[in-house]
Coordinates of C-alpha atoms and ligand atoms in Angstrom, one line a residue:
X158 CA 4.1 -151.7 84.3
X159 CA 3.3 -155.3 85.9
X160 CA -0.1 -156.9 85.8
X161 CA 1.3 -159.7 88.5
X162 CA -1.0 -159.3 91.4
X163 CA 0.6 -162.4 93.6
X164 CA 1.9 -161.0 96.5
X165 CA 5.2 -162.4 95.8
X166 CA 6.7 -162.2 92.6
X167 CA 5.9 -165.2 89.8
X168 CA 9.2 -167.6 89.4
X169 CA 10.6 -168.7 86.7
X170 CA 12.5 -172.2 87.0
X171 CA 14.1 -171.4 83.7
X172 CA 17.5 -170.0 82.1
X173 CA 15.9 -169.3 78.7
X174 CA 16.2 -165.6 78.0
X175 CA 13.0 -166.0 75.3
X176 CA 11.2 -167.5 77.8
X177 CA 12.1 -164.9 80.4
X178 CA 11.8 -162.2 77.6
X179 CA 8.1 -163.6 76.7
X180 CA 6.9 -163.1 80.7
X181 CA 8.3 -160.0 81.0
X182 CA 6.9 -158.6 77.7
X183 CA 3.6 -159.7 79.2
X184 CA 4.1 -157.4 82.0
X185 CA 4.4 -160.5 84.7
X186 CA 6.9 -159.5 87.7
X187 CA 9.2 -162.8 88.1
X188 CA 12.7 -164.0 89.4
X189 CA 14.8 -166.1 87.0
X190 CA 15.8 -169.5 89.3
X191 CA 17.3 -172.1 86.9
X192 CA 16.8 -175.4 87.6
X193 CA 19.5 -177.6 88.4
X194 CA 18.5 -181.0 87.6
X195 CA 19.9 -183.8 84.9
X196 CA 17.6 -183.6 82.3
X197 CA 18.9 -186.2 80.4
X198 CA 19.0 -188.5 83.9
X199 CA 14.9 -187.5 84.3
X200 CA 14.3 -188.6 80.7
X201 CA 16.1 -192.0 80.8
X202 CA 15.2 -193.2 84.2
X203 CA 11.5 -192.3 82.9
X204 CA 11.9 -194.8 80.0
X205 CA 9.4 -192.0 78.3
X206 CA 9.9 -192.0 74.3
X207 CA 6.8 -189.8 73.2
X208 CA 8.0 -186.0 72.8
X209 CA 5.4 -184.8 74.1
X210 CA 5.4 -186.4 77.2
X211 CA 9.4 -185.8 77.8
X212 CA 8.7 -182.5 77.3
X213 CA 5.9 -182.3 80.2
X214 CA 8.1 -184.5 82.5
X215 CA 10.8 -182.1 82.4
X216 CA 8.5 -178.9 82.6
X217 CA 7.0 -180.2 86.1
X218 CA 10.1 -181.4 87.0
X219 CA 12.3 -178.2 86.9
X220 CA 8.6 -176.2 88.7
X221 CA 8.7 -179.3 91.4
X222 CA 13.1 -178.9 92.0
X223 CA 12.4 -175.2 92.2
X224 CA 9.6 -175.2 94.2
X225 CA 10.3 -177.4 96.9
X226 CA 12.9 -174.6 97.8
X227 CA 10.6 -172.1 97.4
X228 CA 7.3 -172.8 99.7
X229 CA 4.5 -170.5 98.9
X230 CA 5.3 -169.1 95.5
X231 CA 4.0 -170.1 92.4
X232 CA 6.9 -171.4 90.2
X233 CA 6.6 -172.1 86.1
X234 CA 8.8 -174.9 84.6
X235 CA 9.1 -175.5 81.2
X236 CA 10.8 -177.4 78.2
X237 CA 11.0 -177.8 74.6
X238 CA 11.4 -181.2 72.5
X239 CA 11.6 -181.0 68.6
X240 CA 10.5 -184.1 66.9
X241 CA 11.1 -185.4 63.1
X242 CA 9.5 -188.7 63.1
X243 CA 10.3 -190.8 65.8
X244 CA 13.9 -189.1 66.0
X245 CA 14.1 -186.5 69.2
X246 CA 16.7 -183.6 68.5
X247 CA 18.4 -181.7 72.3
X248 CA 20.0 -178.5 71.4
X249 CA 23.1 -178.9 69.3
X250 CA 26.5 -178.4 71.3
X251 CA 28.0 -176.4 68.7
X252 CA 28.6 -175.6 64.6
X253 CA 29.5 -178.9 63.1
X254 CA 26.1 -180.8 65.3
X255 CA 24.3 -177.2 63.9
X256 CA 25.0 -178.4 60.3
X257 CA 24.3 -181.9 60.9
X258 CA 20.6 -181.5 62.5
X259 CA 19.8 -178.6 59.5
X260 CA 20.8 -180.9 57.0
X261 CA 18.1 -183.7 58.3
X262 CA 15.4 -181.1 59.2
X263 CA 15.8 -179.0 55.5
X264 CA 12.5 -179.9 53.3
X265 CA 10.7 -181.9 56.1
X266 CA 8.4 -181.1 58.8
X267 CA 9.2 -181.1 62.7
X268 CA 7.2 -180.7 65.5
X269 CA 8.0 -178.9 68.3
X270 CA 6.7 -180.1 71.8
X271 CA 6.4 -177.3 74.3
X272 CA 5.6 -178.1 77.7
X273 CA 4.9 -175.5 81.2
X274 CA 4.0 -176.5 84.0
X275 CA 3.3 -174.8 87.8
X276 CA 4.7 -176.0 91.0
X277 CA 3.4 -174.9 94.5
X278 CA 3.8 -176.1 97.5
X279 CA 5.2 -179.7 96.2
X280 CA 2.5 -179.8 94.0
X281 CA 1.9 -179.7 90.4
X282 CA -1.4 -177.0 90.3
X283 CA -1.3 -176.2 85.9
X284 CA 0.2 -178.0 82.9
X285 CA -0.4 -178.1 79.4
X286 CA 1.9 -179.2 76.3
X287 CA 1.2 -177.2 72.7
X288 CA 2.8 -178.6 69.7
X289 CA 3.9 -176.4 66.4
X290 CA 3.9 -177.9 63.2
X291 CA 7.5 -176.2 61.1
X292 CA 8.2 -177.2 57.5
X293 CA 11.5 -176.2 56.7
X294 CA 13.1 -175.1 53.3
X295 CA 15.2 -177.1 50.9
X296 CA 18.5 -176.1 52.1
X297 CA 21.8 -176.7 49.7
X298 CA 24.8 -177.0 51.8
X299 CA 26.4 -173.5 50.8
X300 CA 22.4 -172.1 52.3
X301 CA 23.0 -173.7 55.7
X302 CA 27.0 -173.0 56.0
X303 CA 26.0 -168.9 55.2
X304 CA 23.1 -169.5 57.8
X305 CA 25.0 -170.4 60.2
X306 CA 28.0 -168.2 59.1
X307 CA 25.5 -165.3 60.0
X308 CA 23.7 -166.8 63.4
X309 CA 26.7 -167.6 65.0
X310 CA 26.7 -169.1 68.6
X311 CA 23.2 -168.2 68.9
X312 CA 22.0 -171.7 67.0
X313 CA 23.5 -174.0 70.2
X314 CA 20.6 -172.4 72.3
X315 CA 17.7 -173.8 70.9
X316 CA 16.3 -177.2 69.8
X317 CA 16.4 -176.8 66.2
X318 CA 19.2 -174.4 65.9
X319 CA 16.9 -171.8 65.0
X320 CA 15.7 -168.2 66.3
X321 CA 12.4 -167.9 64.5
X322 CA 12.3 -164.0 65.2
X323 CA 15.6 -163.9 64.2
X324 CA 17.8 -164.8 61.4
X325 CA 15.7 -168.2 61.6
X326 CA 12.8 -167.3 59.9
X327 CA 15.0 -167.2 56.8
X328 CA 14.6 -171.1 57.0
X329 CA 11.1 -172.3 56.8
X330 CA 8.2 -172.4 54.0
X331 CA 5.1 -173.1 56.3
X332 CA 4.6 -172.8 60.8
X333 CA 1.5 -174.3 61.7
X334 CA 1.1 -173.1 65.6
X335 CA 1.3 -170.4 67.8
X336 CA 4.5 -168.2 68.3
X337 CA 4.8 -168.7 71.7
X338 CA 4.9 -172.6 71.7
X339 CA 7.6 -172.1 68.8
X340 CA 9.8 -170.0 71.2
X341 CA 9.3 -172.7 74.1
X342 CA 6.1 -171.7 76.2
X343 CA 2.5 -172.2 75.8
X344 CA 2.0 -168.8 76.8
X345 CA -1.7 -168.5 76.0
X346 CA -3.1 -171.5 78.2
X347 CA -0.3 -170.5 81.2
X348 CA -1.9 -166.9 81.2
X349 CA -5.7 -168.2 81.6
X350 CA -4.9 -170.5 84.6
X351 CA -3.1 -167.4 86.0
X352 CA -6.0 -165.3 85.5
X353 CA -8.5 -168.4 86.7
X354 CA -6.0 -167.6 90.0
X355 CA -7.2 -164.0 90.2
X356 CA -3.0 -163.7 89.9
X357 CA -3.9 -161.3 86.8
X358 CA -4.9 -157.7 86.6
X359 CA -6.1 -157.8 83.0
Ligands
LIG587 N1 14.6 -167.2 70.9 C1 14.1 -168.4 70.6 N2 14.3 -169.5 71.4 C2 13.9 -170.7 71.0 C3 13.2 -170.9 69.8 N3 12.8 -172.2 69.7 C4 13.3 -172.8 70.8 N4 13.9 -171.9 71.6 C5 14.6 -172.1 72.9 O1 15.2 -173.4 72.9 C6 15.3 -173.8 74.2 C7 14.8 -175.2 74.3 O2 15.6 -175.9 75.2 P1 15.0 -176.3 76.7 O3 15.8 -177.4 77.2 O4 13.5 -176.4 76.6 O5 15.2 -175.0 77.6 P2 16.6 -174.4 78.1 O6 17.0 -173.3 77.2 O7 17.6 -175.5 78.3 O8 16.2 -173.7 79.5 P3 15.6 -174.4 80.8 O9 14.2 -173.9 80.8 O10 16.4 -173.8 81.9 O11 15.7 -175.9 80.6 C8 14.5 -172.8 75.1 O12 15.3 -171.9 75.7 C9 13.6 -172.2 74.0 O13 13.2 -170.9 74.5 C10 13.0 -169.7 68.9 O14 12.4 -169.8 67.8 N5 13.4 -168.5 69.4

C-alpha cells in the first residue's frame, strides 16, 4: 500500500538499505539511484570542518548529481557524519578499523549528524540536518572483540560500526534523538515538506 501521490515515483539518491527500508516502511513508492560522486573529493575541496555542515553538503549533493539526470522528479539525498569532539569518524573499512573506532567511542558521547536533502530540477527545494546525542558503554576489549565476533561484516556499513536495531543496541547506556536520524534520515521533517507538497496521501 503506497501513500506517494507524485505522479512519478519518489527517488532515492542513496545505496543505504536502512534508508531505503525506512521509505518503504513508510509506504513511499521510490527507485533506489545511488549516487556516484567522491565524497571525500566534495568534503575536502569544500574546506567544511563542522559535521554538521559536511553532512548537508553531501546530502544536496548526491539529490543535485541524481537529479540533474533525472528532470522532473523529486530526488532525496542524504548522509550521516558521527562526531566525538572535533574528531569526524567515515564508516570503518573493515574489523581491525571496527575495533579501533569502538575502543575511542566506548564510555563517551557522539553525535551523529544526519542530513536529507531534495533536488528538482537542478535545484535544492527541502533540507534539514537532525543530530542524535549516543553515549556509549564502557567497553573492555574482550566486550568489543565478542561484539564484533557476533555483528560480523555488517559493522563496515555504518558510521559508528553500529546497527542500533540490531545487535548494536547492546552498546549504549543513553540515545538522546529520534530513531530515524540515528539510522541516517531525518525522516520526520522529510515527510512534512512532502506532505506541504500535497505529494502525501495521509
Ligand atoms: N541499519 C542502520 N544503519 C545505520 C545506523 N547508523 C548509521 N547507519 C547507516 O550508516 C550509513 C552512513 O553512511 P553514509 O555515507 O551517510 O551513507 P551510505 O551508506 O554511504 O549511502 P549513501 O546514501 O549512498 O551515501 C548509512 O547507510 C546509514 O543508514 C543504524 O543504527 N542502523
Amino acid at each position: 500500500m503506497t501513500v506517494w501521490r507524485g505522479n512519478h515515483p519518489l527517488i532515492l539518491a542513496s545505496q543505504s538499505r536502512a534508508r531505503q527500508m525506512l521509505l518503504g516502511d513508510a509506504g513511499i513508492s521510490f527507485e533506489a539511484v545511488p549516487a556516484d560522486i567522491d565524497e571525500r573529493a566534495v568534503q575536502k575541496n569544500a574546506g567544511l570542518t563542522s559535521p554538521g555542515e559536511i553532512a548537508g553538503l553531501l546530502a544536496r549533493e548526491k539529490a543535485l548529481f541524481v537529479a540533474s539526470k533525472n528532470p522532473g522528479r523529486h530526488v532525496i539525498g542524504a548522509d550521516q557524519t558521527l562526531a566525538l569532539g572535533e574528531r569526524l569518524f567515515s564508516k570503518p573499512s573493515g574489523r581491525a578499523q571496527a575495533a579501533e573506532q569502538l575502543r575511542l567511542l566506548a564510555g563517551n558521547s557522539h553525535a551523529l549528524h544526519s542530513a536529507v536533502a531534495v533536488a528538482r530540477d537542478g535545484k535544492i527545494v527541502f533540507a534539514d540536518v537532525s543530530i542524535a546525542k549516543m553515549t556509549m558503554r564502557h567497553l573492555s576489549d574482550s566486550e568489543i572483540s565478542a561484539y564484533l565476533d557476533a555483528a560480523g561484516e555488517a559493522v563496515t556499513t555504518s558510521v559508528g560500526a553500529y546497527q542500533l536495531e540490531g545487535l548494536g543496541v547492546h552498546l549504549f547506556e543513553r540515545i538522546e534523538g529520534d530513531h530515524f536520524t540515528i539510522l541516517g534520515l531525518p525522516l520526520l521533517p522529510l515527510l512534512e515538506f512532502l506532505r506541504r507538497e500535497r505529494l502525501l496521501g495521509i
